[in-house]
Coordinates of N, CA and C in Angstrom, one line a residue:
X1 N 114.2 109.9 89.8 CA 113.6 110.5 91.0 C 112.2 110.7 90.8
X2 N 111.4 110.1 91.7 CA 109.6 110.7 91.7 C 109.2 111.0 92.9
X3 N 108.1 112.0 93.0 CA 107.9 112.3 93.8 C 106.6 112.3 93.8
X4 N 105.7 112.0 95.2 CA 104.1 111.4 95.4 C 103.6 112.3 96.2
X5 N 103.0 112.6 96.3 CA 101.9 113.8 97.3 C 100.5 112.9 96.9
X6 N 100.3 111.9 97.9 CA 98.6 111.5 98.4 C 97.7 112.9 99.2
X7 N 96.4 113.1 98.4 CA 95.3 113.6 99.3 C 94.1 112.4 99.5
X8 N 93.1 113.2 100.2 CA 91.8 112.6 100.2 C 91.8 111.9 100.8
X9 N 92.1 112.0 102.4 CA 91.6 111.0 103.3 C 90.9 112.0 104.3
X10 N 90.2 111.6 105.4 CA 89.5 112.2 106.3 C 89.0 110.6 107.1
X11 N 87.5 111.4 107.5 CA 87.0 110.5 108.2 C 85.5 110.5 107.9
X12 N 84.9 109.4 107.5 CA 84.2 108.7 106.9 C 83.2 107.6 107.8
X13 N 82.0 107.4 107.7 CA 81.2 106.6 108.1 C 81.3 105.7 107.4
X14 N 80.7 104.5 108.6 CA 81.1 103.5 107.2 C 79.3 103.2 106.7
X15 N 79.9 102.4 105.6 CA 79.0 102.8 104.3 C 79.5 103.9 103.3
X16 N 80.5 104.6 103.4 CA 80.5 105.8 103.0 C 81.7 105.6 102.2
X17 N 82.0 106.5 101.4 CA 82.8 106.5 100.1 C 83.9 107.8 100.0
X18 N 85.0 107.4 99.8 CA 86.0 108.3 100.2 C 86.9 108.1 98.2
X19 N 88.0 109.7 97.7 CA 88.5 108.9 97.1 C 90.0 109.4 97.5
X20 N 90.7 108.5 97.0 CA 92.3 109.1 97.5 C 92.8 110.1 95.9
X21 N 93.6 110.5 95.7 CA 94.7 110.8 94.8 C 96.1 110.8 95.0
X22 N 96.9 110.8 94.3 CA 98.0 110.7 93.9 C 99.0 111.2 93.3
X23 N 99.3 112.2 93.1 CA 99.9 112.9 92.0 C 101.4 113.0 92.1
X24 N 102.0 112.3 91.0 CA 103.4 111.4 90.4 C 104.1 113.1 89.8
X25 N 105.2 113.5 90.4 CA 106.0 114.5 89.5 C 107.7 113.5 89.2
X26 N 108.5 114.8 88.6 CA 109.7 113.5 88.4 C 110.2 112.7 86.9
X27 N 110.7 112.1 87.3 CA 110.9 111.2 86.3 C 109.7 110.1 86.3
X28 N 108.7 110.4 85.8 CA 107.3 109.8 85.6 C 107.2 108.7 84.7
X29 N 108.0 109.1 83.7 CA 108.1 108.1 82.2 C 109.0 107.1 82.5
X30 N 109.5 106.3 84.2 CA 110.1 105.5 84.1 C 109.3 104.9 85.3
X31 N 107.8 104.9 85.5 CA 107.1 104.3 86.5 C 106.9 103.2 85.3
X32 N 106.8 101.8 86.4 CA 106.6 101.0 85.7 C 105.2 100.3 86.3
X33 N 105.0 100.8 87.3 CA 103.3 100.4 88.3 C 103.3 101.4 89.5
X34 N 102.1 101.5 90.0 CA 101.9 102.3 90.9 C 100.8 101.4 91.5
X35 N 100.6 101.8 92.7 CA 100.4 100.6 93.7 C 99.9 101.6 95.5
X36 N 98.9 101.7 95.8 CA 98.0 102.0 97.2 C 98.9 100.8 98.5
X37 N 98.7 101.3 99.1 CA 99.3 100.7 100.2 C 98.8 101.2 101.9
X38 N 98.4 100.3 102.8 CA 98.0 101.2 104.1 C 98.4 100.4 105.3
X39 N 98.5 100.8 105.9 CA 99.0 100.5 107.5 C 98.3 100.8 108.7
X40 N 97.4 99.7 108.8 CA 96.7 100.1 110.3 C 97.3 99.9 111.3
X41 N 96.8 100.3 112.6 CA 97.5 100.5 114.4 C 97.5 98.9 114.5
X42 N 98.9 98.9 114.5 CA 99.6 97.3 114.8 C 99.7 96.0 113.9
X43 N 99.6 96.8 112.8 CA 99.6 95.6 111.5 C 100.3 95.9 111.0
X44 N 101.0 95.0 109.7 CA 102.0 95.5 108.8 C 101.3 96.3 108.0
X45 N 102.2 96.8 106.9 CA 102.0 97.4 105.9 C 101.2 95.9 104.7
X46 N 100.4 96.6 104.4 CA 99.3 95.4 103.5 C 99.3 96.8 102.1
X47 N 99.5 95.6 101.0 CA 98.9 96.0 99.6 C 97.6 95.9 99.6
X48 N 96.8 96.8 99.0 CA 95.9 97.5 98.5 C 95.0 97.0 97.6
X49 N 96.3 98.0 96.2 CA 95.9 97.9 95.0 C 97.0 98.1 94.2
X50 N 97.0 97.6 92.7 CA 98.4 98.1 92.3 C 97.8 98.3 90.3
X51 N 98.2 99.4 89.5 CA 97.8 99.5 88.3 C 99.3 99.7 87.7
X52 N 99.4 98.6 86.4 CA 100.4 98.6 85.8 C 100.3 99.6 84.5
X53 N 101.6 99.9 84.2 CA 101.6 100.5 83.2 C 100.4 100.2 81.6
X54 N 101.0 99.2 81.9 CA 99.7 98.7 80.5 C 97.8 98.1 81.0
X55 N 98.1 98.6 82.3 CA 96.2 99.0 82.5 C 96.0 97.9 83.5
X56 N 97.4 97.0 83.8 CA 96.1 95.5 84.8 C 96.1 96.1 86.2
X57 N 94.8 95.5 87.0 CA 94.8 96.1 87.6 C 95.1 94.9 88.5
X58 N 95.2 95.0 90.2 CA 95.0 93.6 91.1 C 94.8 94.1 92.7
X59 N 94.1 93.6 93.3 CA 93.4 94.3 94.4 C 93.8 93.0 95.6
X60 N 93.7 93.6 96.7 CA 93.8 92.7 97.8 C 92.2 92.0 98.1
X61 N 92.2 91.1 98.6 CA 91.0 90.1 98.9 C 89.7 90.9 99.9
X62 N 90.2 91.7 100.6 CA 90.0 92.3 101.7 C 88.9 93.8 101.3
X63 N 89.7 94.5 99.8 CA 88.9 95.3 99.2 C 88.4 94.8 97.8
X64 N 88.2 93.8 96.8 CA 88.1 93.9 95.9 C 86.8 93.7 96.2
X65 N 85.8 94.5 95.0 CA 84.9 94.3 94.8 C 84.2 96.0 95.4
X66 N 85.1 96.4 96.1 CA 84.7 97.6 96.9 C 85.7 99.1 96.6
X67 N 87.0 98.6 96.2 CA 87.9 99.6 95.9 C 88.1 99.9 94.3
X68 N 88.4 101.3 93.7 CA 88.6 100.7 92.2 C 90.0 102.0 92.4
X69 N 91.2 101.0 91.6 CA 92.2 101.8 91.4 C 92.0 102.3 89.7
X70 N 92.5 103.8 89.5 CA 92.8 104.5 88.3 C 93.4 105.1 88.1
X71 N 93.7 105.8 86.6 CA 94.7 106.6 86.6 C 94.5 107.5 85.6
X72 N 94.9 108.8 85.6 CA 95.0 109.6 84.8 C 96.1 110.4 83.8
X73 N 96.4 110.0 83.1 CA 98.1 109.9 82.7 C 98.1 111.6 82.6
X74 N 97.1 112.6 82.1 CA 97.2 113.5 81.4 C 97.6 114.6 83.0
X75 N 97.4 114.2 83.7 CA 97.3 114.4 85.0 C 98.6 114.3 85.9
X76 N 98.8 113.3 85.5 CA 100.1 112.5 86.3 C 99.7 112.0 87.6
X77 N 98.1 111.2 87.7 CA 97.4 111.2 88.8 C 97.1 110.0 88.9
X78 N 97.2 109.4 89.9 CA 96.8 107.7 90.5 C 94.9 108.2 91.4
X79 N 94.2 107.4 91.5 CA 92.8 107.3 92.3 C 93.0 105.7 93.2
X80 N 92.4 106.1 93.7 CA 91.4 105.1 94.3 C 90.5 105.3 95.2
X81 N 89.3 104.7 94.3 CA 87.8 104.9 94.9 C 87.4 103.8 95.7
X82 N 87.1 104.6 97.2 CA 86.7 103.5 98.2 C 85.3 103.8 98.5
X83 N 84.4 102.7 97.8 CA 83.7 102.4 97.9 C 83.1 101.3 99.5
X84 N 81.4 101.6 100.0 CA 81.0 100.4 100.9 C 82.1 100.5 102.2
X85 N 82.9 101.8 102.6 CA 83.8 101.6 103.7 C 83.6 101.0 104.9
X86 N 84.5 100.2 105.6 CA 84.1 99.3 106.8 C 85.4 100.0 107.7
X87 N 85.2 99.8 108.8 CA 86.0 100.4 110.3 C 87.3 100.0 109.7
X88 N 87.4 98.4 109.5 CA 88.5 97.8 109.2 C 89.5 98.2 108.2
X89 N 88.8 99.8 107.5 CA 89.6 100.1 106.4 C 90.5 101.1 106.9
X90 N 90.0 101.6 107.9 CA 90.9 102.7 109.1 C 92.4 102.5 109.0
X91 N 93.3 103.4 108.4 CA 94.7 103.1 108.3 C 95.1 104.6 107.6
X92 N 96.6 104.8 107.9 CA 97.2 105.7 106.4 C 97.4 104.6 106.1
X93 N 96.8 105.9 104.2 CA 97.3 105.1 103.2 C 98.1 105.2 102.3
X94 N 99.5 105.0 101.5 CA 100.2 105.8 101.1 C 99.9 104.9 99.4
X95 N 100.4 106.2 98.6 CA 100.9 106.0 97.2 C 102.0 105.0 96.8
X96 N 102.4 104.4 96.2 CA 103.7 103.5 96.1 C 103.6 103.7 94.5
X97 N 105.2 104.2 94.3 CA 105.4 104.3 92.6 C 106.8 103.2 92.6
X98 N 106.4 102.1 91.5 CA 107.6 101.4 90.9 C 108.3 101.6 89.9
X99 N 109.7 101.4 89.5 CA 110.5 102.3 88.8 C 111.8 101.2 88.3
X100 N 111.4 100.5 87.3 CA 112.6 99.7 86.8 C 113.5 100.1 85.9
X101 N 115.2 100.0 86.5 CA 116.0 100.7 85.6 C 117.0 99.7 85.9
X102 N 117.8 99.5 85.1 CA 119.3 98.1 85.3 C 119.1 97.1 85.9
X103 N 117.9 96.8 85.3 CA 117.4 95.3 86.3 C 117.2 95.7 87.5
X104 N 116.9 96.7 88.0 CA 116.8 97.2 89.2 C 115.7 97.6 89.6
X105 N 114.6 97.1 90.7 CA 114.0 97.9 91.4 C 113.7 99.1 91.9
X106 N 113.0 100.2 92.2 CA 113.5 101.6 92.7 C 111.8 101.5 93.5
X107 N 111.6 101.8 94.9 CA 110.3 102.2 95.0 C 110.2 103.7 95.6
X108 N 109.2 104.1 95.4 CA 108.9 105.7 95.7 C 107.7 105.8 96.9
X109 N 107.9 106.8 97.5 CA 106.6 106.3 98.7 C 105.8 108.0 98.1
X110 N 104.7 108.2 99.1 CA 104.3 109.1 99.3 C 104.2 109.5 101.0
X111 N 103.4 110.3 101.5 CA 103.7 110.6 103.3 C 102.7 110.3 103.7
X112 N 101.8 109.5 102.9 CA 100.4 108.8 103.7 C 99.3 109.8 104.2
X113 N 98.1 109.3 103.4 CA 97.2 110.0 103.8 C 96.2 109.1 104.9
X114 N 95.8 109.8 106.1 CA 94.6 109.2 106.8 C 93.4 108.9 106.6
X115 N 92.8 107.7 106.9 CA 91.7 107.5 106.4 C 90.6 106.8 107.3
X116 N 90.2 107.3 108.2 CA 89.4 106.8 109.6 C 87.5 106.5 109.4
X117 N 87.1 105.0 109.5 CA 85.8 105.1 109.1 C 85.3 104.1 110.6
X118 N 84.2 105.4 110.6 CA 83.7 105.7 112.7 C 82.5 105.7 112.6
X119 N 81.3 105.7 113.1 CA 80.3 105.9 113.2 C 80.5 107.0 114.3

């Protein structure tokens, strides 16, 4: 069982730089990636970002170059730094923890933080 509490959204100009957090309680020591996730008004749910246990990272087309996912293990804390924000980044965005056990999948959400960029 894990549990996700995302902060750090608001509302943001674009140009402007927002960061999110993450913070993983639980059975932590059986996350096997963690992974940003957001949902704008009328679109699916789109991957983000996602940081594997052993450090790789992989970004959607849409932010790379602009978003940087991290993590803080001492913490139990996921980041991501949104850098250069565009309108188009306007969505909640939730935490996603992955959890492999018996050949089994498990995913974990968090309750989505907002993240609105307006002039």
């Amino acid at each position: 069982q894990v549990q996700l509490v995302e902060s750090g959204g608001g509302l943001v100009q674009p140009g402007g730089s927002l960061r999110l957090s993450c913070v993983a309680s639980g059975s932590i020591f059986s996350i096997n990636a963690m992974a940003w996730y957001r949902r704008a008004p009328g679109k699916q749910r789109e991957l983000v970002a996602v940081i594997t246990n052993g450090g790789d990272t992989n970004y959607a087309d849409s932010v790379k170059g602009r978003f940087t996912i991290s993590r803080d293990n001492g913490k139990n804390t996921v980041y991501l730094q949104m850098n250069s924000l565009k309108p188009e980044d306007t969505a909640v965005y939730y935490c996603n923890a992955v959890q492999r056990l018996n050949l089994r999948r498990y995913d974990y959400w968090g309750q989505g933080t907002q993240v609105t960029v307006s002039s």
